[in-house]
Structure formats: C-alpha cells, structure tokens
Coordinates of C-alpha atoms and ligand atoms in Angstrom, one line a residue:
X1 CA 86.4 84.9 137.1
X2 CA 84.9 87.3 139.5
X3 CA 81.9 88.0 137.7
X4 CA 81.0 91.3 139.2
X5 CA 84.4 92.5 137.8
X6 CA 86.0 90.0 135.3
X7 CA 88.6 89.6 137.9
X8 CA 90.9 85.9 137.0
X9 CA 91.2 84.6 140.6
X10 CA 95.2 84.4 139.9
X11 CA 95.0 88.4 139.6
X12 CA 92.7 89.2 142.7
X13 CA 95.8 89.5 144.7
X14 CA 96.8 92.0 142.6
X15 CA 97.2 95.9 143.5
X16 CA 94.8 97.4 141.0
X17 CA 93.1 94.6 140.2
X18 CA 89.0 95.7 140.0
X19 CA 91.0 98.5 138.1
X20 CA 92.2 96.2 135.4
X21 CA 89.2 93.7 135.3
X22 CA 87.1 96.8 134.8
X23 CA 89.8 97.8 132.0
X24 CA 89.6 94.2 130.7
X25 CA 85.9 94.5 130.7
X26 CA 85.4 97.5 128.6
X27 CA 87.6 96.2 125.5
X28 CA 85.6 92.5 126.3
X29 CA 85.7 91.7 122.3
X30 CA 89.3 92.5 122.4
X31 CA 92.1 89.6 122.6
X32 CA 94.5 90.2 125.9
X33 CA 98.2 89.5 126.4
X34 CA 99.9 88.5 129.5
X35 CA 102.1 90.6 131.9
X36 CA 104.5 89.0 133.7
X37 CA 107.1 89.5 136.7
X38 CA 110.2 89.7 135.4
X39 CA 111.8 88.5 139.1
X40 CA 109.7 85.2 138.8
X41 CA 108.1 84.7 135.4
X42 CA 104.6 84.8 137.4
X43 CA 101.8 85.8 135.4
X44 CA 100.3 89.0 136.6
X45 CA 97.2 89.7 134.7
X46 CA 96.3 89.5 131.2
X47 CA 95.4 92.8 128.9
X48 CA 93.5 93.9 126.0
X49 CA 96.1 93.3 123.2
X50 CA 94.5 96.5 121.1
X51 CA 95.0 97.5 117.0
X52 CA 94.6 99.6 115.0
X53 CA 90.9 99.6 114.4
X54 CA 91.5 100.4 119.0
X55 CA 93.4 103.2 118.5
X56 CA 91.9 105.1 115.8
X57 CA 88.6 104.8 118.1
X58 CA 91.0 106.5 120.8
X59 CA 92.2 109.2 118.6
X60 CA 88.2 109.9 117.5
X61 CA 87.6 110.1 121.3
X62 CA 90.3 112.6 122.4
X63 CA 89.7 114.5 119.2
X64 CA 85.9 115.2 120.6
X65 CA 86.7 115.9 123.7
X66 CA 89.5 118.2 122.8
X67 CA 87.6 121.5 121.8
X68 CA 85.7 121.1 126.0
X69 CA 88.5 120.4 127.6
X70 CA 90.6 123.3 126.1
X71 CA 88.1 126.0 126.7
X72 CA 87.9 124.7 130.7
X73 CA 89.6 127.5 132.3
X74 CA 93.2 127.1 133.4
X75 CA 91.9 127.0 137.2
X76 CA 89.4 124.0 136.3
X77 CA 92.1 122.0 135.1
X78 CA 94.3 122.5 137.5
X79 CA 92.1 121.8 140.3
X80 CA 91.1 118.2 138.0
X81 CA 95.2 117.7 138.0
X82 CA 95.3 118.1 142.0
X83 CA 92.4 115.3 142.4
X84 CA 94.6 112.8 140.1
X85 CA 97.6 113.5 142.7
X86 CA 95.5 113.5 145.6
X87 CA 94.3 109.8 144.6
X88 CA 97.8 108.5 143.4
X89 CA 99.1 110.3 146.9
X90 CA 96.2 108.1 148.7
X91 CA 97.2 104.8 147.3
X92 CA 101.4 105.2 146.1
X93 CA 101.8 101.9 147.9
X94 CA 99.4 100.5 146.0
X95 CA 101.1 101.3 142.7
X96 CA 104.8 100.6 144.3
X97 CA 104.1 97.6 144.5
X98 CA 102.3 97.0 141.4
X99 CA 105.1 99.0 139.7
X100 CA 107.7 96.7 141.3
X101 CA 105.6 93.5 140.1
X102 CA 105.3 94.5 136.4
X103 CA 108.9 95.6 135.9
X104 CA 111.2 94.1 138.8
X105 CA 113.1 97.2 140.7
X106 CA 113.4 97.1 144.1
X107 CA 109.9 98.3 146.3
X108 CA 112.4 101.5 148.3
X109 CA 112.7 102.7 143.9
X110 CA 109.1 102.1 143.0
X111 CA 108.3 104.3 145.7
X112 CA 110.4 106.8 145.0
X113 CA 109.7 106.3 141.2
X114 CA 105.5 107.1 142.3
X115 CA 106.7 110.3 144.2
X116 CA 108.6 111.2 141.5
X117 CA 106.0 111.1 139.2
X118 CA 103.8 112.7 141.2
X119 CA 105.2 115.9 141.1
X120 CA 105.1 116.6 137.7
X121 CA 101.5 116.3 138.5
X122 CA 101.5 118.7 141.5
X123 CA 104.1 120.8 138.8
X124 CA 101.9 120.9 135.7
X125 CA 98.7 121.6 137.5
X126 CA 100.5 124.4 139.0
X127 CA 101.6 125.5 135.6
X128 CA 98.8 125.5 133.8
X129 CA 97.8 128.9 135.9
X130 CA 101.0 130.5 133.9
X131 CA 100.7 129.9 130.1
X132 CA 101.2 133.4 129.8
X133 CA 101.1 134.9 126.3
X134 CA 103.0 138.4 125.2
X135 CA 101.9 142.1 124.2
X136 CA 104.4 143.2 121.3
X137 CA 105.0 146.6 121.0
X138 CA 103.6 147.6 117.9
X139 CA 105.5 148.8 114.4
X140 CA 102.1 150.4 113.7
X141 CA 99.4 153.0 115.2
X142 CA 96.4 151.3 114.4
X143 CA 97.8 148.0 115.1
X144 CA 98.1 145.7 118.4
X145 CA 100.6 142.6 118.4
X146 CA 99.5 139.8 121.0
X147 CA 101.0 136.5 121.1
X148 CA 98.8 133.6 122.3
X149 CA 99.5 130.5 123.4
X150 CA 97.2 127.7 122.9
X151 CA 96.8 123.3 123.4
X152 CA 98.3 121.5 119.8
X153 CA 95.3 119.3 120.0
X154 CA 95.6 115.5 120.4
X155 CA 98.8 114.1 121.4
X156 CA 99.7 110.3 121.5
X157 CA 102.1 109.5 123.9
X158 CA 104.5 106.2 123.8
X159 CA 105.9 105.5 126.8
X160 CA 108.8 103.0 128.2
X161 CA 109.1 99.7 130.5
X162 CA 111.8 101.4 132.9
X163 CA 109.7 103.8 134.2
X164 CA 106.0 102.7 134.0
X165 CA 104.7 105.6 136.7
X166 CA 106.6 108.7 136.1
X167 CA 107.1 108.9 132.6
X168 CA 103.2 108.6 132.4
X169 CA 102.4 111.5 134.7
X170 CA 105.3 113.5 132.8
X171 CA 103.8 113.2 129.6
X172 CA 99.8 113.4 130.7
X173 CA 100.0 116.1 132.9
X174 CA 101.6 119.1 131.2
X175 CA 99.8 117.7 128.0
X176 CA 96.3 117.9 130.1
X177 CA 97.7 121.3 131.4
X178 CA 97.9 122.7 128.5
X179 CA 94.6 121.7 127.3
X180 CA 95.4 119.0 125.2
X181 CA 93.8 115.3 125.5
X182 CA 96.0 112.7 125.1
X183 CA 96.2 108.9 123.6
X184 CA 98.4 106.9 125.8
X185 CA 100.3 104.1 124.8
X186 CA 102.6 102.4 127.4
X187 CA 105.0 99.7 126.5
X188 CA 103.1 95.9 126.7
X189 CA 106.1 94.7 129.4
X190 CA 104.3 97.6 131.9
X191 CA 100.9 98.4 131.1
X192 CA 99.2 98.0 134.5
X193 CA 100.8 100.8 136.3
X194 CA 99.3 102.8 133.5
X195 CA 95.5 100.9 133.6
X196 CA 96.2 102.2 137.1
X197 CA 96.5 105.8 136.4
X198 CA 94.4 106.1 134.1
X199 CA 91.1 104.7 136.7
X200 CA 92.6 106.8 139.1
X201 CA 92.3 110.1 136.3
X202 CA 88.7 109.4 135.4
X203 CA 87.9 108.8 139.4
X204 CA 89.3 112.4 139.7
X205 CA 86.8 113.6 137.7
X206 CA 88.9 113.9 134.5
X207 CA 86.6 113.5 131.7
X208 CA 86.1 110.9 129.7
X209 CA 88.0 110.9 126.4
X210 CA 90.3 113.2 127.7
X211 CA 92.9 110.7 128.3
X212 CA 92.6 107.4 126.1
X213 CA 94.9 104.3 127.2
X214 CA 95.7 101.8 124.8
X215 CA 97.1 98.8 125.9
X216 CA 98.8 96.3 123.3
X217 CA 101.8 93.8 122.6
X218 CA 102.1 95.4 118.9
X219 CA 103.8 98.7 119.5
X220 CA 104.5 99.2 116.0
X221 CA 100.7 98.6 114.3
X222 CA 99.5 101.5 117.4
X223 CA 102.6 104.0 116.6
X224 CA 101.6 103.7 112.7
X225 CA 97.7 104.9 113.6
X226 CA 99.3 107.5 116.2
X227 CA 101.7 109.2 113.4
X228 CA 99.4 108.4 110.4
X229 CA 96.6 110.4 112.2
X230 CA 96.0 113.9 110.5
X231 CA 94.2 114.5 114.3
X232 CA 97.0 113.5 116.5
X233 CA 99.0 116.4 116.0
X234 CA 102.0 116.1 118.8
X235 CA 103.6 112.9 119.4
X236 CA 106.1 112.2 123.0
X237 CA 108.0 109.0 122.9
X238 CA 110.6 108.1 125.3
X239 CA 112.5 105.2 124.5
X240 CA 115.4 104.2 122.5
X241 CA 117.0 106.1 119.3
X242 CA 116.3 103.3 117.2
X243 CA 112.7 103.9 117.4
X244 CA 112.2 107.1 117.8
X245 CA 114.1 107.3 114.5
X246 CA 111.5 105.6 112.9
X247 CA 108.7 107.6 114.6
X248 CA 109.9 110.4 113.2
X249 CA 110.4 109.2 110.3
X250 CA 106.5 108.3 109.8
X251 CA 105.9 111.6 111.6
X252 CA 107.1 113.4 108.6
X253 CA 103.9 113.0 106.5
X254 CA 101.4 115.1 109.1
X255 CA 104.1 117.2 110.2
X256 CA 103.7 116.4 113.9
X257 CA 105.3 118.9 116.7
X258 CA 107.8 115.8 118.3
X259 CA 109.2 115.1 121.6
X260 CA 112.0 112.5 121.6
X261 CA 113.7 111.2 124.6
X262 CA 115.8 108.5 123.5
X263 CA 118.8 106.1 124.5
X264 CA 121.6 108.0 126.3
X265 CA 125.7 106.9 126.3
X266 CA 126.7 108.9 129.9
X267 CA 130.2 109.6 130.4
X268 CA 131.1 109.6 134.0
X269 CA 134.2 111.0 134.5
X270 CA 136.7 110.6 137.7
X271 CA 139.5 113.5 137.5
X272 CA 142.0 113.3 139.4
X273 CA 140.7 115.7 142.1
X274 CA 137.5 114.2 142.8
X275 CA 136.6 113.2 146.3
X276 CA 137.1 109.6 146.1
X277 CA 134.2 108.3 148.5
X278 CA 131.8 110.9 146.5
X279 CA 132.8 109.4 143.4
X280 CA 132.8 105.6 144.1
X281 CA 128.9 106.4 145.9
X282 CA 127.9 108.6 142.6
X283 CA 129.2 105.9 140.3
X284 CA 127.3 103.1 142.2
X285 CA 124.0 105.4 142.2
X286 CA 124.2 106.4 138.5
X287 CA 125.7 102.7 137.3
X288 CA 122.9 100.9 139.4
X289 CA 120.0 102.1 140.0
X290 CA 117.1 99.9 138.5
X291 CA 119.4 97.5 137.6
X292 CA 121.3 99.8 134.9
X293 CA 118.0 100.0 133.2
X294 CA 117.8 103.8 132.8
X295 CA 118.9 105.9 129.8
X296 CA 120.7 108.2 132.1
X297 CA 122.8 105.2 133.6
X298 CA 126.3 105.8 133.8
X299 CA 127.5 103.9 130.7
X300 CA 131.3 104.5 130.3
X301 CA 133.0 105.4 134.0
X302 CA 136.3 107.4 132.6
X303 CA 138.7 107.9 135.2
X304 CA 142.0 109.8 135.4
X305 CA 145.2 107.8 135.6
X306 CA 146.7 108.6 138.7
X307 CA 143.5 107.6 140.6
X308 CA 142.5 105.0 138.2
X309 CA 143.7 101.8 140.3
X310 CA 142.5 103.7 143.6
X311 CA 139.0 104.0 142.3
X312 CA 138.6 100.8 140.5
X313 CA 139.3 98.8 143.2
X314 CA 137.0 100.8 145.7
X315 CA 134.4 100.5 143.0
X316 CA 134.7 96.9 142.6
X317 CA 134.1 96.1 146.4
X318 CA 131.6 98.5 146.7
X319 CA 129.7 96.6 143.8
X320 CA 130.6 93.6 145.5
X321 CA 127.9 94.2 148.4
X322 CA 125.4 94.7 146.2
X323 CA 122.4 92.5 146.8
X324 CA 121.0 90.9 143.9
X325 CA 117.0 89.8 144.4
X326 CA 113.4 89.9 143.6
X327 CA 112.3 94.0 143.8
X328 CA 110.0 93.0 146.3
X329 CA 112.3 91.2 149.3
X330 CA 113.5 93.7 152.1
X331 CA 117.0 94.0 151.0
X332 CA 117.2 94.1 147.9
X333 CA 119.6 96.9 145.9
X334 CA 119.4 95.2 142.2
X335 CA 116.8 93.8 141.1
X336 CA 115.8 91.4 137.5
X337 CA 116.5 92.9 134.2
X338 CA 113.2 93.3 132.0
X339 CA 113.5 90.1 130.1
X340 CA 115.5 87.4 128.6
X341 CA 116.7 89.3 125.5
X342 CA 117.9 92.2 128.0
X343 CA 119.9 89.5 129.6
X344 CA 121.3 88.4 126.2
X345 CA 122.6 91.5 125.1
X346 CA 124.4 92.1 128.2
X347 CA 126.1 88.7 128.3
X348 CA 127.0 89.3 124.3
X349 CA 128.5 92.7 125.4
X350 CA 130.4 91.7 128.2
X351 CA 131.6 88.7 125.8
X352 CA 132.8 91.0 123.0
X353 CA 134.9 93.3 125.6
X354 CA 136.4 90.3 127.1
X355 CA 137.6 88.7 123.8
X356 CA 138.7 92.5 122.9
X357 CA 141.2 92.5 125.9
X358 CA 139.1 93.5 129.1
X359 CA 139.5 92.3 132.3
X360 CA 136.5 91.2 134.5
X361 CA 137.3 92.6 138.2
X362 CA 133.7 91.8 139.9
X363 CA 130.8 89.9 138.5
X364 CA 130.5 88.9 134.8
X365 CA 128.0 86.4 134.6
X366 CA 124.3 85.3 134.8
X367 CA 123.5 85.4 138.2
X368 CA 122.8 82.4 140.6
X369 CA 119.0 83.1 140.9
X370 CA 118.5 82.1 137.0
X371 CA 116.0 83.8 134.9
X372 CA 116.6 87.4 134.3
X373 CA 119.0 88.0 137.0
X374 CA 122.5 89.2 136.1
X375 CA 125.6 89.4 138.3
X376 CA 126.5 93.5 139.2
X377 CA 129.9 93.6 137.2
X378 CA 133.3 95.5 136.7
X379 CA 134.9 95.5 133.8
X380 CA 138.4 97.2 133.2
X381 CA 140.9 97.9 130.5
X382 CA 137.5 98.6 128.3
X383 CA 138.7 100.8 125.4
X384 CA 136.3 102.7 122.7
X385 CA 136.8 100.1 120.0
X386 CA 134.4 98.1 122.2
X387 CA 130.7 97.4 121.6
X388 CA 130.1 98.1 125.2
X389 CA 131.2 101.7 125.0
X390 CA 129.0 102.5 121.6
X391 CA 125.4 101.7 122.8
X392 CA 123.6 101.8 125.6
X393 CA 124.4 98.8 127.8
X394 CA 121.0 98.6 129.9
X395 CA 122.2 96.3 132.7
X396 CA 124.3 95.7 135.9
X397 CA 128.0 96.4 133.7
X398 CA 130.4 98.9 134.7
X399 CA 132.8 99.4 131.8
X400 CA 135.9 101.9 133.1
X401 CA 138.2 103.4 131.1
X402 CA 141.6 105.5 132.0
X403 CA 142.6 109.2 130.2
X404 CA 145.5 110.8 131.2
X405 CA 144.3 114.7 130.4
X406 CA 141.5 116.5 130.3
X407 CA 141.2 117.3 126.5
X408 CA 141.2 113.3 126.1
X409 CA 138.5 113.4 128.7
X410 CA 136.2 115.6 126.8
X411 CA 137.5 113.9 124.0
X412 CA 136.3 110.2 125.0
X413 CA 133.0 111.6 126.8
X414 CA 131.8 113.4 123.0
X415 CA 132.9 110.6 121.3
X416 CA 129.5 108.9 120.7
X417 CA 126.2 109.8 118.7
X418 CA 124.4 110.1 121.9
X419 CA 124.0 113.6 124.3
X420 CA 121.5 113.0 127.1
X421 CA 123.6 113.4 130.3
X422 CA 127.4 113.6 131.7
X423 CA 128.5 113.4 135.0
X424 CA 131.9 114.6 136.7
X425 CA 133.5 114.7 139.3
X426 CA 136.0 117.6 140.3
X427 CA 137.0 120.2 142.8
X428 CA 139.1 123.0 140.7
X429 CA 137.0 125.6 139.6
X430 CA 138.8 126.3 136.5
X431 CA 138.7 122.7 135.1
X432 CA 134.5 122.6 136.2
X433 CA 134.1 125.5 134.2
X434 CA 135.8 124.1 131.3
X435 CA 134.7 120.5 131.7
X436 CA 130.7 122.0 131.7
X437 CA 131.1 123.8 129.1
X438 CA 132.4 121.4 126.7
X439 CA 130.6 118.0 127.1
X440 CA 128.0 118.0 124.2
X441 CA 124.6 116.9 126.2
X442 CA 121.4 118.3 127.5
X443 CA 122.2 117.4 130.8
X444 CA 125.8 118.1 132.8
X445 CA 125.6 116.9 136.3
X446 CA 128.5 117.7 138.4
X447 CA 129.9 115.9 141.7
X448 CA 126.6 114.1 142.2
X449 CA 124.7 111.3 140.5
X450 CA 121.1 112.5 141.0
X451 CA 119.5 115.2 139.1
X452 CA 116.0 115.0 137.7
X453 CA 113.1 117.3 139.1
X454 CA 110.0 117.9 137.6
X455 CA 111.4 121.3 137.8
X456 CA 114.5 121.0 136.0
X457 CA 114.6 120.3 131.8
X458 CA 115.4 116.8 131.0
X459 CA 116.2 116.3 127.4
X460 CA 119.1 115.5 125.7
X461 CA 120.8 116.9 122.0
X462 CA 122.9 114.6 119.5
X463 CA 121.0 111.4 118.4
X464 CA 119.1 111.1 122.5
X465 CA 116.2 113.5 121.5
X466 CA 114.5 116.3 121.0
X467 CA 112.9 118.4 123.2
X468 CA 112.4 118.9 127.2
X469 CA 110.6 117.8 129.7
X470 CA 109.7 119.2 132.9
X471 CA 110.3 122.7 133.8
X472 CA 108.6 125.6 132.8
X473 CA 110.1 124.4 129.5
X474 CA 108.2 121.6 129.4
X475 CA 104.9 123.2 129.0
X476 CA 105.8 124.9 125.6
X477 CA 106.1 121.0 124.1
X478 CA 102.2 120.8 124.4
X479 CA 101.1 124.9 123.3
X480 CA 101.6 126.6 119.8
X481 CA 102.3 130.1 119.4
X482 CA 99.5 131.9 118.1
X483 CA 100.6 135.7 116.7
X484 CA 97.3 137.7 116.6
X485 CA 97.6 141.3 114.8
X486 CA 95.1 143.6 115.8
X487 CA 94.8 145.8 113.0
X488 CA 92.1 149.2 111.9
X489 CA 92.3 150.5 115.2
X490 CA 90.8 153.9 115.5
X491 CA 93.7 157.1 116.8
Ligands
SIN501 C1 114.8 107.7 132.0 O1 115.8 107.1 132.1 O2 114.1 107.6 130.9 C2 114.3 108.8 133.0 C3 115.2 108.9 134.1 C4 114.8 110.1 135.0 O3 113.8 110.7 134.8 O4 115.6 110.3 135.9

C-alpha cells in the first residue's frame, strides 16, 4: 500500500487511482469488493462494498446540503457545472481508458462515450439559466397567478454497467441544475468511472454533500434505503424492466417522482427501398456497438422479402470482418461482454433459436479468446415464437427476420412489451410517414443508426420507461411545479 494514499501497488497503474485510494480511504471501516476487466479477468481495484447503514448517511448528507445548494443562484451553478466539464475535458483520456478497463468496449467508444457525457454537462449547466416559470392571466382582479418551478429535493440515482460515464453526467447534471443534490449509485461491475467523477465534482468546487456516491456489490440492500427514504424524493434508474419494475414497485410507499429507462426490444426494419450499403452500415452500427450491450441495440433486424437474401448475405460478410479483442488493442471493433452470465444467456438464446429452426449464417459460438468473448453472429430464419426475439439479447447476435408488407412490418416491430427505439430504413415519403407514425416507441430513428444528443429526449413508452432524458425536457424530471396565487390585491 501507498501509504500516503492507500494506493494497492497492483492499482497504481491505474487511471484514477489517488482518486480511488482517497475514495477507499474515506469509507476505511468499510469492507471493499473487487472490479475487474472483463477482457482479462485482471483485478482492477477493490471498492468500498457500502449498506445500508452507508447510504442512509448519504441521503442525511444530500438532504443538508439541499436547502444551500438550491438557493445558489442559477448562474452559480452553472458556472460549478462548467468547472466539472472543464476537468473531465482536461483528463477524457484518462477516464477512456479507465472506462474501457472497467467494462471492456473498445478505447475509439470510451472516448466517444466521455464526450458524450460531457455534454449533458456543458447542456444542463447551460439550462439551468432557463427554468423559466409562467404568469397566468388571471380569472380574478385582485388576484395574480404565477407558476414556479422549483428542485424535488434529494434524488438517488441508479445507474448501469454499459455506460459507466455518460449515464452519470446525464443524471447528475440536470439533477444539480435544477438544484437538487443527488445520491449516486452506480452498478458494482463499473464503479470507478464514477469514483472518478465524482473527485473530479468536488475538485470543481461542487460542494460537499451535494453529490454523494455510494459504491457497493448489493444493489438491492442500497435501492431499498434509496426508495424507503421519506427524504429521497425522485429516484432515476436506467437499467433493465425487470428492475425498475421492482423499484417502482417499492417507490409506491413515498410516492417518488420516477424516471425509468429500461430494457429496449428495437426493430430495425429493411423495406424494400432502402439504400442497401446504408442499411447493411446502420445495421452493423446499431447491432454492434459495445458489443450489443446497449438497450437501444438493434434487437430484431426485419427485412422485406425481395431484399431479404441481398441484405443478409451483405450483412453476414460485413460482420464477418469484425474484429473481436480486448477494448484496449488498436483494432479492435467488439470488444468482451460484461461477464460470464452475459455470455450464458447469449449462448442459451442462440441455442433455443437454433433448435426452433434458425439457421446460423456467421458466427454462433464462444469466441476463440475464451473468457467473455463471443463470436459476432447471424442468425436467419428467426421467427417471433423465439426467445431471442422477446427480450433483450445484450450481445454480438443478429437475429433477422423476413415480412412481405408493410402492415406485417409494423405489425412484427409492436409486437413486444418493449418501446424505446425503432429504426428504418426507406426512401418513399408516403410509407416514412406512415411507418413513423405507427411504431409504438419513444424513439423512431429513420435511415440512420445514430441518434442520441444531449439535446434530443431519450426515453421510451410501453414496459422501457418512463420519462426523458436530455433536452429541454429533461430538466422538468428534476423541478416541481409550484402554482402561487396572489390573492387581496388592492384595484
Ligand atoms: C443506453 O443504452 O442505455 C443509452 C444509449 C444512448 O444513450 O445512446
């Protein structure tokens, strides 16, 4: 150990690491956990493994700082949000490479995953200089109707492996914009990007208590103390529909505002006027891109008949130069999947739509490199009696499917409990219209497979969530309408 900073000599190596000793060393009576790479197994650092006793401290501590940090002016906040992007700015290679350590996607998407997150930082800061409230025009003489808008108070956040930077900053920042403080709680596979950001907030100058990060390998013992908590009185969880089910479930009691952005089931559809090399590219994007590990992954690729064989074999050779590898070697297009039970799952997927009567084109298989690599794969003749097409498959699979008309396209794209996003691809006007209009999601992305901007509303209807994030919208998940009637006013 580095005694100066409770640094392991194993972890010294590490991006972050005076960060995370200095973490480690203010929860010193707490037990730790180990985070590992999922590329290698390697252990990374170990954590404080915090309970409850942990997390109702946190919620005391964001609770007292709550009534200071609300009546900062909009312009002192802001200007706090712009020093936590100037230092994550300073040092994004930093936390790429930390990011792609902890969680395995290639070092060109954890880059791109830190700008990303960024700019809902840059965007929030910005908005907090706009929580406008209303003047009513008033049903009485001596009476003025004003609207105000004002912080919900604490809010614990729960956040996912996939994306350990951005879906941090897009839950902390519009949460600290609005003048709410904030219990953090990121999932135990990735909690260093997190320790990360949250040395880098109080280095900004963001006081103390104002954020509160809670690191721990028993999610469910911290999510009871977050939605038992008569103080915590907004929760944001993105993860899957299973448990955000049950977070709402125990939300229920304290009637908590809720944001819920949960497991998606994306359609991508391939009509028979698509641009081909478009489509084959899009699918690739949306179907690979960490590893299949997203919940807007293209999970069921529909494509129209006449172009069905045309596309399927483009796709397949397409995936077939995809290179398979540890995030952090130049090269690298797919990296590991998050652990050994994500591996599972896909293997018992791809097993079930084989003995249904699918055909495996490309792939299919653990890959070479062991551990939790899997082989990028193409399945075909996949029909919606399958496993595969009815949950979110979370890995390297491609699962396509053939419709002869539109109406069974729309048909096969509604047909799940899930709504996050839907992507097409199409050139007549007429049928974009009508294909936009009709698929049941929060998100409809057309003739492209990239979308999300922090200043765009991501959120999804049906059983994927509740709620938006980003956008001008996304402020109004963090503020609660306050009507103020001004009444005995003098003619
Ligand atoms: C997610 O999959 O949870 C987020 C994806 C995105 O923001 O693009």
């Amino acid at each position: 150990m580095n005694a100066a900073h409770g640094i392991a000599p194993a972890e010294a190596a590490l991006p972050f690491a005076e960060a995370i000793g200095q973490f480690r060393a203010a929860h010193a009576a707490a037990a730790t956990f180990t985070v590992r790479n999922p590329a290698t197994g390697a252990r990374l650092a170990d954590v404080p493994d915090l309970g409850r006793m942990e997390a109702g401290h946190a919620i005391d501590l964001a609770r007292k700082a709550f009534t200071g940090w609300a009546a900062r002016t909009a312009k002192e906040r802001c200007a706090l949000l712009r020093g936590w992007h100037r230092l994550i700015l300073d040092r994004q290679e930093e936390l790429a490479r930390l990011l792609t350590l902890e969680q395995g996607k290639p070092l060109a998407e954890a880059r791109a995953e830190i700008l990303y997150g960024l700019t809902f930082i840059e965007w929030f800061a910005e908005e907090a200089r706009r929580v406008y409230g209303d003047i009513i025009p008033t049903h009485a003489a001596d009476k003025r109707l004003l609207v105000l808008k004002q912080p919900v108070g604490v809010v614990g956040a729960i956040t996912p492996w996939n994306f350990p930077n951005a879906m941090v900053t897009r839950k902390v920042a519009p949460a600290l914009a609005a003048g709410c403080t904030i219990v953090l709680k990121p999932a135990e596979e990735t909690p260093l990007s997190a320790i990360a950001l949250h040395a880098l907030a109080l280095e900004a100058g963001i006081p103390a208590g104002v954020v509160n990060l809670v690191t721990t390998s028993r999610p469910g013992d911290i999510g009871e103390v977050l939605t038992a908590s008569h103080d915590v009185r907004k929760l944001s969880f993105t993860g899957s529909t299973e448990v955000g089910r049950l977070l709402m479930r125990q939300c229920a009691d304290t009637i908590k505002k809720l944001s819920l952005e949960l497991g998606g089931n994306a359609p991508f559809i391939v009509f028979d006027d698509a641009d081909m090399d478009a489509a084959v590219a899009g699918a690739i994007a949306a179907k690979f891109r960490n590893s299949g590990q997203t919940c807007v992954s293209a999970n069921r690729i529909l494509v129209q008949s006449r172009v069905y064989a045309a596309f399927a074999e483009r796709f397949r050779s397409a995936v077939a130069t995809l290179e398979v590898g540890d995030g952090m070697a130049p090269g690298t297009g797919v990296g590991p999947l998050i652990n050994a039970a994500a591996v599972d799952k896909v293997e018992r997927l791809v097993r079930d739509a084989v003995a249904r009567g699918a055909k495996i084109v490309q792939g299919g298989a653990r890959h070479a490199l062991g551990g939790n690599f899997y082989q990028p794969t193409v399945l075909t003749d996949v029909r919606p009696d399958m496993a595969i097409t009815g949950q979110e498959i979370f890995g390297p699979v491609a699962p396509l499917m053939v419709f002869d008309t539109d109406r069974e396209a729309i048909h096969l794209a509604n047909d799940t409990r899930y709504g996050l996003v839907s992507y097409f691809y199409a050139q007549d006007m007429s049928r974009i219209w009508r294909v936009a209009e009709a698929l049941e999601c929060g998100i409809v992305v057309l003739n492209s497979a990239t979308f999300s901007s922090e200043a765009t509303p991501f959120g999804g209807v049906k059983e994927s969530g509740i709620g938006r994030e980003g956008s001008k919208y996304g402020l109004d998940e963090y503020v609660e309408i306050k009507y103020f009637c001004m009444g005995g006013l003098q003619g």
